């Protein structure tokens, strides 16, 4: 699944072979299985609002967790359930991963959709270099839609009068066997409700997911064969020395260069530095001086390394942080902004390099602030843009795709990424944000997949310097615009990356 790059010089070939081999598979060392499970009982996506989760859990650690009752809003008029339970387990060193989400006494929209029990089950397995998925056990017990009983079948579409539709038992799977670390990914959503018109106080575009379970199984490649034993010492063909005669000096034994002790360097690797993937860089990227990249309510899970068929390398290089459309996105550290602009995958995206050389990737923005300019020096907490769903996220939930690329792995190009989840967990959340006066901007649509320019228009003007004694002063204050000053204020050369596909 991960593509290799050819390098021409001998030393880079030796070093790259060690490092890329160690990072084989979807973003995990080849010597470890990258099994993972994720599930939630309920997720509510309302346009312009923060996501609402019920019974959200990620594994490892592998466990069964009960979360009790759920109601949204507090009176349960939209969604309610008596119990939510999450189940995750693994066997065979990651060869088989199971995930599950259970609900009882489900009611949507005051009883328009009901079920005595919702059970979502998925198993992802890898054996003999091949992957498979199993959804056995998934079911909807006594499902009723608009007063009519429904016997659910996988991928069934149900019309909800004139206000929406729902999909039942959505089963998905994806994997690849060509990687040195075979990986298989499978997931299921028991009920997926989508509003095509305003209903019960919720706007069109609202989406309610019930019973989501996700399993990712991966096994390490077979260890390399041990090197062949050294050849036996050659037998000397030198004739034995003549017997000594009394009074004569004994002849020195003949030496055979091929019979010397083996070299202390067993192979060519001893001639070059052996590099291994570094551990998570908490000692270098910590909460000190860093801030969470999204301001306000948001939600995220650890999806780093999950298979992705439509991205470079075939695996997810970061985490998705879900938040309402237009939520401010901020610089996580003091640094320099570069590579600002759209592309087909990331949509409106940008990069940020901090003072230590670590680089951070932001994607799917709806718009930028005036600070989002190549070469612009920014501070931690400065607003760079706003959450959206541009690029290949078009039509999906609004979120920020965020990646961490440590300075020590930049030579690997775009694949030199590490799991951002530990950093996101550690970085502090801002209590307030600000950005310079000016108009938020978005580039022209790219291949008709981005929203039209000006879809989000934000402007602020500082009129505190206007004098009430001069009627023209207010007009002058409003006409003054710092955008040109900002454009000319960026100094220094923008960092360069060897990878431009994102």
PDB file of N, CA and C in Angstrom, residues 7 53 164 195 199 220 223 226 237 265 288 295 331 377 398 414 422 465 475 483 488:
ATOM      1  N   UNK A   7      16.202   5.757  -5.049  1.00  0.00           N
ATOM      2  CA  UNK A   7      17.230   6.737  -4.720  1.00  0.00           C
ATOM      3  C   UNK A   7      18.529   6.241  -5.343  1.00  0.00           C
ATOM      4  N   UNK A  53     -21.785  13.339  20.170  1.00  0.00           N
ATOM      5  CA  UNK A  53     -21.482  11.915  20.212  1.00  0.00           C
ATOM      6  C   UNK A  53     -22.142  11.275  21.423  1.00  0.00           C
ATOM      7  N   UNK A 164     -36.847  13.257   4.345  1.00  0.00           N
ATOM      8  CA  UNK A 164     -35.531  12.649   4.406  1.00  0.00           C
ATOM      9  C   UNK A 164     -35.517  11.216   3.935  1.00  0.00           C
ATOM     10  N   UNK A 195     -31.533  14.265   6.501  1.00  0.00           N
ATOM     11  CA  UNK A 195     -32.671  15.145   6.272  1.00  0.00           C
ATOM     12  C   UNK A 195     -32.545  15.857   4.936  1.00  0.00           C
ATOM     13  N   UNK A 199     -36.868  19.468   9.560  1.00  0.00           N
ATOM     14  CA  UNK A 199     -37.794  18.539  10.231  1.00  0.00           C
ATOM     15  C   UNK A 199     -37.557  18.580  11.733  1.00  0.00           C
ATOM     16  N   UNK A 220       2.364  -7.870  11.055  1.00  0.00           N
ATOM     17  CA  UNK A 220       3.700  -7.538  10.553  1.00  0.00           C
ATOM     18  C   UNK A 220       4.157  -8.546   9.521  1.00  0.00           C
ATOM     19  N   UNK A 223       9.551 -12.136   9.547  1.00  0.00           N
ATOM     20  CA  UNK A 223      10.913 -11.632   9.778  1.00  0.00           C
ATOM     21  C   UNK A 223      11.847 -12.100   8.683  1.00  0.00           C
ATOM     22  N   UNK A 226      17.472 -15.460   8.475  1.00  0.00           N
ATOM     23  CA  UNK A 226      18.786 -15.172   9.062  1.00  0.00           C
ATOM     24  C   UNK A 226      19.878 -15.285   8.004  1.00  0.00           C
ATOM     25  N   UNK A 237      47.013 -26.104   2.978  1.00  0.00           N
ATOM     26  CA  UNK A 237      47.710 -27.141   2.208  1.00  0.00           C
ATOM     27  C   UNK A 237      49.220 -27.063   2.382  1.00  0.00           C
ATOM     28  N   UNK A 265      32.668  -7.041  12.082  1.00  0.00           N
ATOM     29  CA  UNK A 265      31.577  -6.429  11.340  1.00  0.00           C
ATOM     30  C   UNK A 265      30.891  -7.520  10.536  1.00  0.00           C
ATOM     31  N   UNK A 288       3.669  22.565  25.908  1.00  0.00           N
ATOM     32  CA  UNK A 288       4.323  23.833  26.211  1.00  0.00           C
ATOM     33  C   UNK A 288       4.494  24.661  24.945  1.00  0.00           C
ATOM     34  N   UNK A 295     -10.465  26.123  17.268  1.00  0.00           N
ATOM     35  CA  UNK A 295     -11.019  26.879  18.392  1.00  0.00           C
ATOM     36  C   UNK A 295     -12.473  26.476  18.617  1.00  0.00           C
ATOM     37  N   UNK A 331      -2.964  28.607  14.215  1.00  0.00           N
ATOM     38  CA  UNK A 331      -1.590  28.100  14.186  1.00  0.00           C
ATOM     39  C   UNK A 331      -1.299  27.386  15.500  1.00  0.00           C
ATOM     40  N   UNK A 377       5.023  35.152   8.926  1.00  0.00           N
ATOM     41  CA  UNK A 377       5.387  34.721  10.267  1.00  0.00           C
ATOM     42  C   UNK A 377       4.179  34.906  11.179  1.00  0.00           C
ATOM     43  N   UNK A 398     -18.157  18.630   7.914  1.00  0.00           N
ATOM     44  CA  UNK A 398     -17.130  19.653   8.003  1.00  0.00           C
ATOM     45  C   UNK A 398     -16.067  19.225   9.007  1.00  0.00           C
ATOM     46  N   UNK A 414       6.301  13.139   1.995  1.00  0.00           N
ATOM     47  CA  UNK A 414       4.965  13.192   2.588  1.00  0.00           C
ATOM     48  C   UNK A 414       4.704  12.034   3.551  1.00  0.00           C
ATOM     49  N   UNK A 422      -1.576  11.936  20.126  1.00  0.00           N
ATOM     50  CA  UNK A 422      -0.998  12.302  21.432  1.00  0.00           C
ATOM     51  C   UNK A 422      -0.779  13.801  21.584  1.00  0.00           C
ATOM     52  N   UNK A 465     -10.083  54.412  16.709  1.00  0.00           N
ATOM     53  CA  UNK A 465      -9.278  55.621  16.521  1.00  0.00           C
ATOM     54  C   UNK A 465     -10.079  56.747  15.888  1.00  0.00           C
ATOM     55  N   UNK A 475     -15.444  57.446   8.269  1.00  0.00           N
ATOM     56  CA  UNK A 475     -15.293  56.929   6.911  1.00  0.00           C
ATOM     57  C   UNK A 475     -13.842  56.563   6.638  1.00  0.00           C
ATOM     58  N   UNK A 483      -4.901  44.930   4.764  1.00  0.00           N
ATOM     59  CA  UNK A 483      -4.542  43.785   3.928  1.00  0.00           C
ATOM     60  C   UNK A 483      -3.242  44.012   3.166  1.00  0.00           C
ATOM     61  N   UNK A 488       2.588  42.782   2.482  1.00  0.00           N
ATOM     62  CA  UNK A 488       3.985  43.211   2.377  1.00  0.00           C
ATOM     63  C   UNK A 488       4.780  42.876   3.617  1.00  0.00           C
TER      64      UNK A 488
END
